[in-house]
PDB file of C-alpha atoms and ligand atoms in Angstrom:
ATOM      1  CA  UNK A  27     -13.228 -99.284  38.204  1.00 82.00           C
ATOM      2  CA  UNK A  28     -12.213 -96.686  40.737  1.00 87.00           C
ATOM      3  CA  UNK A  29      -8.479 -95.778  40.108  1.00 94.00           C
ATOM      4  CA  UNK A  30      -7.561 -91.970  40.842  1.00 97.00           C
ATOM      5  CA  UNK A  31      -4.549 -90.303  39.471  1.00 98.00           C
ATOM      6  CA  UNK A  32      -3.682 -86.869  40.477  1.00 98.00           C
ATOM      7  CA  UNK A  33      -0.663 -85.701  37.654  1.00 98.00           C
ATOM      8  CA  UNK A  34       0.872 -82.544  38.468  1.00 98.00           C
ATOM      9  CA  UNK A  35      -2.325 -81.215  40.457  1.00 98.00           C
ATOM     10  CA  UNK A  36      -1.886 -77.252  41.575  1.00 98.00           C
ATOM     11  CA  UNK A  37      -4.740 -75.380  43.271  1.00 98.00           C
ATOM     12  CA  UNK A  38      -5.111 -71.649  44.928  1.00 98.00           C
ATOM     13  CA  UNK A  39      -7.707 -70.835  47.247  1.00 97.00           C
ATOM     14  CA  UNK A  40      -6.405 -67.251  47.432  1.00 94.00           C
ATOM     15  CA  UNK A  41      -3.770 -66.256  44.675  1.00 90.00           C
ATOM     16  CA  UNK A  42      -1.442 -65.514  46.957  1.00 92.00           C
ATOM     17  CA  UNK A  43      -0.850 -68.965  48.746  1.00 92.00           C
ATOM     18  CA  UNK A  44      -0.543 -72.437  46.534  1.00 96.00           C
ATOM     19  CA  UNK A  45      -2.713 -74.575  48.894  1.00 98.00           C
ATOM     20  CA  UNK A  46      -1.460 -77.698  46.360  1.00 98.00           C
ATOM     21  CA  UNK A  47       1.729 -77.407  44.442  1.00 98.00           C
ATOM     22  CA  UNK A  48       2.198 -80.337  41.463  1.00 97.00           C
ATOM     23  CA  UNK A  49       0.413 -83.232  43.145  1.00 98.00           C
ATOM     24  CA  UNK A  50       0.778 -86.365  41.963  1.00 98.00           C
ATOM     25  CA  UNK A  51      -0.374 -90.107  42.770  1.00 97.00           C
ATOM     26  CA  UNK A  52      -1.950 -92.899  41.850  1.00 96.00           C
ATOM     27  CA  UNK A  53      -4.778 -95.226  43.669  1.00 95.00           C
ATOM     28  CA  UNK A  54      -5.149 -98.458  42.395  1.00 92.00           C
ATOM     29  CA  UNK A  55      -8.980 -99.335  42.359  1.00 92.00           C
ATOM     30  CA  UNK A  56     -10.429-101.080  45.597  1.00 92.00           C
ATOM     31  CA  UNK A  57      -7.533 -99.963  47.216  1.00 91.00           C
ATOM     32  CA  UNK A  58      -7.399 -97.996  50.809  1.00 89.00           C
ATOM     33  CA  UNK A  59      -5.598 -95.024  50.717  1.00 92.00           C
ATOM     34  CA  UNK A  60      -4.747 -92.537  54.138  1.00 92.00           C
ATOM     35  CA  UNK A  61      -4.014 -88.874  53.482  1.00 94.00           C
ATOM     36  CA  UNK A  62      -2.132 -88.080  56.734  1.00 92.00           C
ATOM     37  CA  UNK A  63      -0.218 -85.194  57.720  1.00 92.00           C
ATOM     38  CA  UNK A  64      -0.843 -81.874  59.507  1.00 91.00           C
ATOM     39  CA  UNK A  65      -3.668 -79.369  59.615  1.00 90.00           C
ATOM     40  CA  UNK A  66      -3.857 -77.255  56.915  1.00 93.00           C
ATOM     41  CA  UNK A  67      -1.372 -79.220  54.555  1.00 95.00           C
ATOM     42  CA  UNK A  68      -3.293 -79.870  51.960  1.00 96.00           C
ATOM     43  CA  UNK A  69      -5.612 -83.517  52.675  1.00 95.00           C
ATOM     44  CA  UNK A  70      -9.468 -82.245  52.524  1.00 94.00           C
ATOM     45  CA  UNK A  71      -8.056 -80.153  49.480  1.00 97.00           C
ATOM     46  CA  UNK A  72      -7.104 -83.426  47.743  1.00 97.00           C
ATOM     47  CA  UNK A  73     -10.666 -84.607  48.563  1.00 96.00           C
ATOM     48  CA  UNK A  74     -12.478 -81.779  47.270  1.00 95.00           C
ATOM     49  CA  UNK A  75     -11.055 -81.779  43.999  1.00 97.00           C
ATOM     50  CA  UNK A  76     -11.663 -85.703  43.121  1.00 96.00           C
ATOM     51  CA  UNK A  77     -15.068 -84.811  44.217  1.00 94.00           C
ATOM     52  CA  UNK A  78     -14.740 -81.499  41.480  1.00 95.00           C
ATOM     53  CA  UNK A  79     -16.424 -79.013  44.514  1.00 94.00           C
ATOM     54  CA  UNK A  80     -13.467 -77.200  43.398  1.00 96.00           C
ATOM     55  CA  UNK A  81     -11.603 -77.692  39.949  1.00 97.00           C
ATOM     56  CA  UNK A  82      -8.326 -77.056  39.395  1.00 98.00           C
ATOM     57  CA  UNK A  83      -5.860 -74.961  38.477  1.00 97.00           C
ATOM     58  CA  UNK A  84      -3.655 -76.617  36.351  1.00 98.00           C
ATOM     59  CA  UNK A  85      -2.837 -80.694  36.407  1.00 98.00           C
ATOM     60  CA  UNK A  86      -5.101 -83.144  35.484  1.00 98.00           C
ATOM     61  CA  UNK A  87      -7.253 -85.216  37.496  1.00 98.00           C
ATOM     62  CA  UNK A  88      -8.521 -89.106  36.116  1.00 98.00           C
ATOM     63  CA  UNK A  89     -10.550 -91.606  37.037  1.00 96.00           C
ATOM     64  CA  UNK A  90     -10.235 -94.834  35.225  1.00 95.00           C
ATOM     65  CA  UNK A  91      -7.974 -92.436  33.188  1.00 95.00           C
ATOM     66  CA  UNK A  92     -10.851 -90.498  32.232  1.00 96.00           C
ATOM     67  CA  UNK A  93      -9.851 -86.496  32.796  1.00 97.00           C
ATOM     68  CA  UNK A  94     -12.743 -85.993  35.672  1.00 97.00           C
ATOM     69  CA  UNK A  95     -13.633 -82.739  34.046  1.00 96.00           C
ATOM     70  CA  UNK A  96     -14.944 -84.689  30.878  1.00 96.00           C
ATOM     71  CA  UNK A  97     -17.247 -87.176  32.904  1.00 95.00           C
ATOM     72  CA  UNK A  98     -20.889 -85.341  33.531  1.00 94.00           C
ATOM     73  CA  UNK A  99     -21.189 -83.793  37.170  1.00 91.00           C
ATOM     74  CA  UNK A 100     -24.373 -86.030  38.306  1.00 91.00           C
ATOM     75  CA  UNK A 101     -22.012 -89.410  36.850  1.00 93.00           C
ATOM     76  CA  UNK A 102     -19.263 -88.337  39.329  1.00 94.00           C
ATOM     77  CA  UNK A 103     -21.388 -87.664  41.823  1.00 90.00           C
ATOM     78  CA  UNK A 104     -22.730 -91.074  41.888  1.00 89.00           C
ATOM     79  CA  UNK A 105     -19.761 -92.713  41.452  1.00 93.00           C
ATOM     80  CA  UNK A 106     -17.942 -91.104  44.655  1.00 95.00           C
ATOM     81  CA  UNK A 107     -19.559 -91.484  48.239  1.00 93.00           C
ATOM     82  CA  UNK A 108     -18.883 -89.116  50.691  1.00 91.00           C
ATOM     83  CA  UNK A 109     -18.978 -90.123  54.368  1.00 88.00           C
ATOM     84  CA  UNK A 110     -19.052 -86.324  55.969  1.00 80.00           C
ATOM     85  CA  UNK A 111     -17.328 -85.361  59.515  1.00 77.00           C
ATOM     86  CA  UNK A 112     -20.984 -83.704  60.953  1.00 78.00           C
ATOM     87  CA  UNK A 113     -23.468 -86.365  59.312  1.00 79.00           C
ATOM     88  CA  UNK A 114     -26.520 -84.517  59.445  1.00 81.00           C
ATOM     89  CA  UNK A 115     -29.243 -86.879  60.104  1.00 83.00           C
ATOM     90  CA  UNK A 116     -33.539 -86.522  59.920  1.00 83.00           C
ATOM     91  CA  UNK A 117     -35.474 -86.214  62.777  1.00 78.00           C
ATOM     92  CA  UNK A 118     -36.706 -90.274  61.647  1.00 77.00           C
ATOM     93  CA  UNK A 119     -35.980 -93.794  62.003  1.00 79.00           C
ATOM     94  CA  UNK A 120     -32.305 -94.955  60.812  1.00 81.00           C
ATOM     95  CA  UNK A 121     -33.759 -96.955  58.212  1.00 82.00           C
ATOM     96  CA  UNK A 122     -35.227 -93.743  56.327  1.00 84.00           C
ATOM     97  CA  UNK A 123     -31.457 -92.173  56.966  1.00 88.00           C
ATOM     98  CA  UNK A 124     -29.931 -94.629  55.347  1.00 87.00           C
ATOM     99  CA  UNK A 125     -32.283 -95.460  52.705  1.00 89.00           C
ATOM    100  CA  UNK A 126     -32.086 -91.983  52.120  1.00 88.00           C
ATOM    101  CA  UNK A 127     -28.596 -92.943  50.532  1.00 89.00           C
ATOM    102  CA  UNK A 128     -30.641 -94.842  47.893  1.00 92.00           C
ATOM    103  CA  UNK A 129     -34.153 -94.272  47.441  1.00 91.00           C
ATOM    104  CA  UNK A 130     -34.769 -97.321  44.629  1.00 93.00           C
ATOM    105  CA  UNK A 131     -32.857 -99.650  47.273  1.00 92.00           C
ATOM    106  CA  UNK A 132     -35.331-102.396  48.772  1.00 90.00           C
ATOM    107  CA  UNK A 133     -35.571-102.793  52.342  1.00 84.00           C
ATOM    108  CA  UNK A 134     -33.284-106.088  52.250  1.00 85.00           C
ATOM    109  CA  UNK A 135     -30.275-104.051  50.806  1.00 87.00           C
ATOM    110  CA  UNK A 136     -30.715-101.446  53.270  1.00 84.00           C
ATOM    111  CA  UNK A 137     -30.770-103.816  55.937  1.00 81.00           C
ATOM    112  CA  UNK A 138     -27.117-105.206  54.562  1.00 81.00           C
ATOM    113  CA  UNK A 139     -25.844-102.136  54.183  1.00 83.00           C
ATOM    114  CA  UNK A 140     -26.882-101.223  58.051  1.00 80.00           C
ATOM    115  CA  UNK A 141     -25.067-104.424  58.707  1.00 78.00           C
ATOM    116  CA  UNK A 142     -22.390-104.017  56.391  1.00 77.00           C
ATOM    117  CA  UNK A 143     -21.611-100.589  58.706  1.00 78.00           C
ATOM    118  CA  UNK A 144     -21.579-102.420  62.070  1.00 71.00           C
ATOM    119  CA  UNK A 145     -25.097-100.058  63.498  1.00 67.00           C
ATOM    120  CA  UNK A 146     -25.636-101.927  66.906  1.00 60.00           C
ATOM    121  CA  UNK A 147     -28.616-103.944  67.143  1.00 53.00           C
ATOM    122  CA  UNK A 148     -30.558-101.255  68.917  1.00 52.00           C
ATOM    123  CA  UNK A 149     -30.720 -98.685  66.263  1.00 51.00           C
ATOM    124  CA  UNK A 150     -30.822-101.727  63.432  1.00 51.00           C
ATOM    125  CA  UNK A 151     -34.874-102.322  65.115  1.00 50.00           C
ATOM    126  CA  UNK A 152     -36.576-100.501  63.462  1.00 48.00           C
ATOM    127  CA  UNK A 153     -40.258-101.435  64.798  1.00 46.00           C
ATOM    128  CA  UNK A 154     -42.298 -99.214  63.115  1.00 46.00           C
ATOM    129  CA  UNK A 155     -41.207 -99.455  59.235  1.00 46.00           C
ATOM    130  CA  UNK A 156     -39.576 -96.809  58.002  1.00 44.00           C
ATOM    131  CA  UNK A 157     -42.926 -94.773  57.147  1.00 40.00           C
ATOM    132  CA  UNK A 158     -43.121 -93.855  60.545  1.00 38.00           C
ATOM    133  CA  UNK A 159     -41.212 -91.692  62.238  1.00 36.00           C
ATOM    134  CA  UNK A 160     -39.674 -92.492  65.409  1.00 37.00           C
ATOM    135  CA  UNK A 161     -39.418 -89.225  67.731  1.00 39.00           C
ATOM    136  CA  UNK A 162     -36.332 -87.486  68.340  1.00 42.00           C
ATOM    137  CA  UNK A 163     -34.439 -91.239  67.305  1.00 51.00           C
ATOM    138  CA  UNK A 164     -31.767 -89.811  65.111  1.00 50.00           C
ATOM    139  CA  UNK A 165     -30.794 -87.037  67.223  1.00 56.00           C
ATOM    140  CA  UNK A 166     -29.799 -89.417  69.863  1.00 70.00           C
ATOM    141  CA  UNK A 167     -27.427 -90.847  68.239  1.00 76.00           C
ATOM    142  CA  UNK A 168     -23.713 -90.923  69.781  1.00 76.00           C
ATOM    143  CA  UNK A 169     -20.840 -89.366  67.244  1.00 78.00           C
ATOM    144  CA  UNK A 170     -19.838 -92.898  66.096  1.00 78.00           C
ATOM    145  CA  UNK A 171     -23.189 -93.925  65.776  1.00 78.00           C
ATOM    146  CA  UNK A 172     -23.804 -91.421  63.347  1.00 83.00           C
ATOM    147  CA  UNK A 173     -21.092 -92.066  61.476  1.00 83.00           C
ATOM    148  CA  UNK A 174     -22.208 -95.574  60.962  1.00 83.00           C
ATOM    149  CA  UNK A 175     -25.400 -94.582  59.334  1.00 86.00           C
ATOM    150  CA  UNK A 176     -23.482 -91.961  57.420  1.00 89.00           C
ATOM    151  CA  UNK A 177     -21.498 -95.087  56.481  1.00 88.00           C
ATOM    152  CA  UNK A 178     -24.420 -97.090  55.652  1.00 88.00           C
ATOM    153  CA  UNK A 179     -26.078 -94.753  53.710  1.00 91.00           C
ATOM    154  CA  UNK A 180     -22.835 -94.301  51.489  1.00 91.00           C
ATOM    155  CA  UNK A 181     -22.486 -98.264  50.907  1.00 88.00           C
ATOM    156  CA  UNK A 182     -26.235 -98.292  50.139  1.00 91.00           C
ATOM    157  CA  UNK A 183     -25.030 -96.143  46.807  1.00 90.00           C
ATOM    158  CA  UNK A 184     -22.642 -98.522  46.247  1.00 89.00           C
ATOM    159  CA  UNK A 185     -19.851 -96.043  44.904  1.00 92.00           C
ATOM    160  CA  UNK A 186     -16.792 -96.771  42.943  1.00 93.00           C
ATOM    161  CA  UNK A 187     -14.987 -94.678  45.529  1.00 95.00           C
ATOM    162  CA  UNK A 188     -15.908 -93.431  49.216  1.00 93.00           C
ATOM    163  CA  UNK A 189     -13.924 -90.609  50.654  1.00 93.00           C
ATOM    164  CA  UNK A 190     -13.439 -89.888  54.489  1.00 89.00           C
ATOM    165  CA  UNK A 191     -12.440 -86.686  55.445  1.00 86.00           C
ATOM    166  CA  UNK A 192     -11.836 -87.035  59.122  1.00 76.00           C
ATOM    167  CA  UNK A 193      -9.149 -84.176  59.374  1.00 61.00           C
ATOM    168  CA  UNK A 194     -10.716 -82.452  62.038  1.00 60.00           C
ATOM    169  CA  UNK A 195     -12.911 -85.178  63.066  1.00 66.00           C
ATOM    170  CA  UNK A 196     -14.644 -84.614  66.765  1.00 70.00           C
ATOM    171  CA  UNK A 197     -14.454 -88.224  67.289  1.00 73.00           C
ATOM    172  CA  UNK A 198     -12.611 -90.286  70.200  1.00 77.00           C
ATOM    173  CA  UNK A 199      -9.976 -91.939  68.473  1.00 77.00           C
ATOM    174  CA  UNK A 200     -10.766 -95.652  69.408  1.00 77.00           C
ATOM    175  CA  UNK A 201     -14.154 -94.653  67.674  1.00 76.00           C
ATOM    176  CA  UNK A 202     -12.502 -93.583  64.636  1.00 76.00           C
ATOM    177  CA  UNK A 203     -10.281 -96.655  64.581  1.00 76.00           C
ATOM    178  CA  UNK A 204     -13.801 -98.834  64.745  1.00 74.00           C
ATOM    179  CA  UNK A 205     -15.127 -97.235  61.604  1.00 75.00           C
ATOM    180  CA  UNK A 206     -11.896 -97.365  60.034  1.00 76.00           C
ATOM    181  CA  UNK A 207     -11.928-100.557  59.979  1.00 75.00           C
ATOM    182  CA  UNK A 208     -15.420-101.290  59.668  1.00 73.00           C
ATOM    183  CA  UNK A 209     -15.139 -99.024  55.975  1.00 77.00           C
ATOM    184  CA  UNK A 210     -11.734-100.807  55.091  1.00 76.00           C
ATOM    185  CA  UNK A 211     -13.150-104.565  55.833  1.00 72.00           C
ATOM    186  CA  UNK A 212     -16.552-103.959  53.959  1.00 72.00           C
ATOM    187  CA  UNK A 213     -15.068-101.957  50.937  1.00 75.00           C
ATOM    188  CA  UNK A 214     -12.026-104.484  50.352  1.00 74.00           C
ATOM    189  CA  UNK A 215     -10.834-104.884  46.936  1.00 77.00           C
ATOM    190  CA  UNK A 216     -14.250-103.577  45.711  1.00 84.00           C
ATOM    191  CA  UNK A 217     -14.403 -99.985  46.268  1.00 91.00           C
ATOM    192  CA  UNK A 218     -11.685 -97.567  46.247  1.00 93.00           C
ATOM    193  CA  UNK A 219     -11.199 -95.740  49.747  1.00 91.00           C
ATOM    194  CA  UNK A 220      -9.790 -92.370  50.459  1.00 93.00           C
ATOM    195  CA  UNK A 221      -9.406 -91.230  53.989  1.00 90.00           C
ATOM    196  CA  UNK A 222      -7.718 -88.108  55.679  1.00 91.00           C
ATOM    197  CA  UNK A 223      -6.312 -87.839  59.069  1.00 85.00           C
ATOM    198  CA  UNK A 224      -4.084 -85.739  61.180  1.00 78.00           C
ATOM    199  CA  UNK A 225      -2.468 -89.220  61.985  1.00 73.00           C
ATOM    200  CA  UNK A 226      -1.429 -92.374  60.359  1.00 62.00           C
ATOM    201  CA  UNK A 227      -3.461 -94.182  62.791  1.00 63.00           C
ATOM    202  CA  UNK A 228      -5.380 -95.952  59.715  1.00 62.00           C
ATOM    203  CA  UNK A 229      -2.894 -99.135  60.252  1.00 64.00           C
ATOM    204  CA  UNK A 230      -4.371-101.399  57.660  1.00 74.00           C
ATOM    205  CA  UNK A 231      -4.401 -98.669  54.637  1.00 86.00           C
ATOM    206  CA  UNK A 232      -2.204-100.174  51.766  1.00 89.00           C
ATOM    207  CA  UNK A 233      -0.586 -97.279  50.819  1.00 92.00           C
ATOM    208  CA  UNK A 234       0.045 -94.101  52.926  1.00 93.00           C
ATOM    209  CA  UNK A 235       0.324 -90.290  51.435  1.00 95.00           C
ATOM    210  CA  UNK A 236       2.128 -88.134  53.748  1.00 94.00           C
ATOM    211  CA  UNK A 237       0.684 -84.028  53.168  1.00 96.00           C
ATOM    212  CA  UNK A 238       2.693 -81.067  53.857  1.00 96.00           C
ATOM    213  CA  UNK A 239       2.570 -77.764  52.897  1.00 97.00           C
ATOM    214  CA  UNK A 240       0.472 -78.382  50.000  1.00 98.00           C
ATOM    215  CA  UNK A 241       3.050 -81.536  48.609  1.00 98.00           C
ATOM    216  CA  UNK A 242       2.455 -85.041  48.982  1.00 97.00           C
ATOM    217  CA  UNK A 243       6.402 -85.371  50.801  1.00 96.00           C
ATOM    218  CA  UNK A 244       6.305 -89.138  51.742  1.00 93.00           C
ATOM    219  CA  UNK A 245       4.056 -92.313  49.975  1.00 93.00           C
ATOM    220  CA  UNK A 246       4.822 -96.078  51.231  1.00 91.00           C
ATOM    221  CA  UNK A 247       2.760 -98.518  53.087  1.00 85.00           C
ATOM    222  CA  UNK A 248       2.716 -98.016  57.102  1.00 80.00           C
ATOM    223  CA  UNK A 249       5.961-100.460  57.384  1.00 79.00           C
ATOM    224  CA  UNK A 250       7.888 -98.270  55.010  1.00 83.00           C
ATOM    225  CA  UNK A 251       6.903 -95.250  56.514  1.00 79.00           C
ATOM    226  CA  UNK A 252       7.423 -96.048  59.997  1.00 73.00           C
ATOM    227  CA  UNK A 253      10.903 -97.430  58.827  1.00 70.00           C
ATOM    228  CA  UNK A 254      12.201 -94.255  57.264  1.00 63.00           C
ATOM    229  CA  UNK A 255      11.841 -92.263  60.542  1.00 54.00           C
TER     230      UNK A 255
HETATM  231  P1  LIG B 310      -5.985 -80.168  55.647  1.00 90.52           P
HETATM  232  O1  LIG B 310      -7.195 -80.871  55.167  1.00 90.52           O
HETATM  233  O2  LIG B 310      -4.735 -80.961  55.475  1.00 90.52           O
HETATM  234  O3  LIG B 310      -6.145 -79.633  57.025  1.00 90.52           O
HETATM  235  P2  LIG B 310      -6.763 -78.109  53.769  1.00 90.52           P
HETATM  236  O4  LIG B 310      -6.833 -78.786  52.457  1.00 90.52           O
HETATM  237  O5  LIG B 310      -8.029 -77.850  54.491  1.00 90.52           O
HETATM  238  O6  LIG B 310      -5.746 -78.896  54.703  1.00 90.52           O
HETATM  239  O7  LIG B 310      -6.020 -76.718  53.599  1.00 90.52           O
HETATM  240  C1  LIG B 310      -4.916 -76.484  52.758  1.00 90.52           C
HETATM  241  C2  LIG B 310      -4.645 -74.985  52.706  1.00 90.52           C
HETATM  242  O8  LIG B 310      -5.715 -74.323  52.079  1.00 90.52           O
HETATM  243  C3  LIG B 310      -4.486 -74.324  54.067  1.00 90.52           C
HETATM  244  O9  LIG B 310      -3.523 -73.309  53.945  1.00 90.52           O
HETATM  245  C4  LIG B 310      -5.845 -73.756  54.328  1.00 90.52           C
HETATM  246  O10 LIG B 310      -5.760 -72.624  55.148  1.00 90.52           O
HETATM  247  C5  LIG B 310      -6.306 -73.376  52.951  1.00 90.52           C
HETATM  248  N1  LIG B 310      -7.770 -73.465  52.810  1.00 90.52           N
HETATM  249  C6  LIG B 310      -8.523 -74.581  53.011  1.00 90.52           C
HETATM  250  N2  LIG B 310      -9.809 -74.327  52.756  1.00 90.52           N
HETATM  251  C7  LIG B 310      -9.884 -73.046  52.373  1.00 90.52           C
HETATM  252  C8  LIG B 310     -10.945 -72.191  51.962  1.00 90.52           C
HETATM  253  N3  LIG B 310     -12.199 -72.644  51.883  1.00 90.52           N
HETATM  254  N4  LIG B 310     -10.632 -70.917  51.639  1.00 90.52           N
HETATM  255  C9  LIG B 310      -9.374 -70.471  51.690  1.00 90.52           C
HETATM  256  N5  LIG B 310      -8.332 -71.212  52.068  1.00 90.52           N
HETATM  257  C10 LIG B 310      -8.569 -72.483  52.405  1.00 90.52           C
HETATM  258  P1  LIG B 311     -21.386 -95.720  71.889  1.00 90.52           P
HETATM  259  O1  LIG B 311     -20.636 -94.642  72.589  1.00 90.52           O
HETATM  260  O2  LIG B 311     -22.869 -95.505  71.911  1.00 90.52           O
HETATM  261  O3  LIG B 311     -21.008 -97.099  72.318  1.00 90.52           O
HETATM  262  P2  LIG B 311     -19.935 -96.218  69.393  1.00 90.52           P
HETATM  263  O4  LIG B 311     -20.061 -95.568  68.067  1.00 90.52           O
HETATM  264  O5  LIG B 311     -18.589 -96.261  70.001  1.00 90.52           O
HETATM  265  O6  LIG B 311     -20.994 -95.511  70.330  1.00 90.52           O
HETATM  266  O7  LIG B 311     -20.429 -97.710  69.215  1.00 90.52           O
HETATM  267  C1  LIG B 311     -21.762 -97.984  69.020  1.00 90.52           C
HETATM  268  C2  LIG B 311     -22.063 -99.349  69.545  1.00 90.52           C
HETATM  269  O8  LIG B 311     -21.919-100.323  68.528  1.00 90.52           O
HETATM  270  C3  LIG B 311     -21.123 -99.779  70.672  1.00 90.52           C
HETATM  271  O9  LIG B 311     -21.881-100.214  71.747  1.00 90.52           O
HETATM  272  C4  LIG B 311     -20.309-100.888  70.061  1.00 90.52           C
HETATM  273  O10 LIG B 311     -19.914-101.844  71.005  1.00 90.52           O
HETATM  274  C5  LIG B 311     -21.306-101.453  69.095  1.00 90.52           C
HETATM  275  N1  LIG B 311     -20.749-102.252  68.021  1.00 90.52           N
HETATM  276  C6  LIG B 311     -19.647-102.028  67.319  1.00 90.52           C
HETATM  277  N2  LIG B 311     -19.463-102.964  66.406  1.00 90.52           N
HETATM  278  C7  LIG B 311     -20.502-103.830  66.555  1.00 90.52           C
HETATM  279  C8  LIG B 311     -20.910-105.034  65.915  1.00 90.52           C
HETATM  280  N3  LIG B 311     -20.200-105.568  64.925  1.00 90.52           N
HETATM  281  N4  LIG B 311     -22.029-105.642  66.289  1.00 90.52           N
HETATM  282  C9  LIG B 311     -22.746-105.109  67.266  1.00 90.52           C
HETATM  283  N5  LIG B 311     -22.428-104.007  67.939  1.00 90.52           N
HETATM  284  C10 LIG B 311     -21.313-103.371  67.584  1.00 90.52           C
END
């Protein structure tokens, strides 16, 4: 489970401007997927609408060729992960952010999850159980760091599909390549992935979408793409 078709997608934020114009594609579950292209073409639009924040205008949206509109908001909603740009973390030990993601999770799963997401070994002690709180711990947490536990926390719902919306992410880029891959190896073939980015720096997506001006104007794999310029 976890294949997304967009057929014929159109959406307005303001009457006046299409901000999608007849969008279509298909993601083949377990699959990793880049939205690249430039700011303000169209990528976190995509994102919102498989995660129905917005619906649309006209078009249809599936999953598992079921129209999303038909499956119940809270079903959705547990079925797609969202890893946000500005993870907001509590003022408390990692372990309570992540398990956070989860709360009927056992400590083991949070653990692999923590793992799973590459969290350096000195935020994965966490020496005083998770009851406790741990100061000002979270908050001093470098960007990538909390991404990871944004990452984490996502796995630790184990989704059918985890989107990424790093289109105006504040991170350095070699940090964005590390939990790149980090989210590609740990979701392959198992969970569908759906990242945006200004750039197709996301080498090891297997297909690429190319945004522009609200239209999806190249799709390949990063070979193909790179070939056609
Ligand atoms: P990208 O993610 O590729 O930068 P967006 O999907 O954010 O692009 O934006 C697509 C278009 O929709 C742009 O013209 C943008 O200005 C417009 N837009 C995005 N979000 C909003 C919003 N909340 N209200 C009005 N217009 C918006
Ligand atoms: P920082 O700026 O604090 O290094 P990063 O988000 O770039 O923040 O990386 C966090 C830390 O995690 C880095 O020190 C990085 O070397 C480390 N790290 C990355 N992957 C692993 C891993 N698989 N095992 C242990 N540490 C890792």
């Amino acid at each position: 489970e976890g294949t997304v078709t967009f057929e014929n997608v159109c959406f307005s934020y303001d009457p006046r401007q299409q901000a999608l114009k007849n969008v279509s594609f298909t993601i083949p579950q377990g699959k990793t997927v880049a939205l690249v292209g430039p700011s303000g073409g169209g990528k976190s639009t995509i994102l919102r609408l498989l995660f129905r924040f917005y619906d649309v205008e006209s078009g249809r949206i599936l999953i598992d060729g079921q129209d999303i509109r038909q499956v119940k908001q809270e079903s959705l909603r547990r079925n797609i992960g969202v890893v946000p740009q500005d993870t907001v973390l509590f003022n408390d030990t990692i372990f309570y952010n992540i398990h956070y993601g989860n709360v009927n999770a056992n400590e083991n799963e949070v653990y692999k999850a923590a793992k799973a997401a590459q969290i350096h070994d000195r935020i994965l002690t966490f020496p005083d159980g998770y009851e406790t709180r741990v100061g000002e711990r979270g908050l001093r947490l470098s960007g990538g760091e909390k991404q990871r536990v944004a990452i984490a926390r996502t796995m630790l719902k184990d989704p059918q599909i985890i989107l990424l919306d790093e289109a105006t992410s504040a991170l350095d880029t070699t940090t964005e390549r590390q939990i790149q891959h980090a989210l590609t190896y740990i979701t392959k073939d198992r969970t569908t992935l759906v990242i945006a980015h200004r750039l197709s720096t996301i080498v090891n997506a297997d297909l690429i979408l190319a945004v522009k001006d609200g239209r999806i104007v190249e799709s390949g794999t990063h070979r193909e793409l790179i070939e056609n310029v």
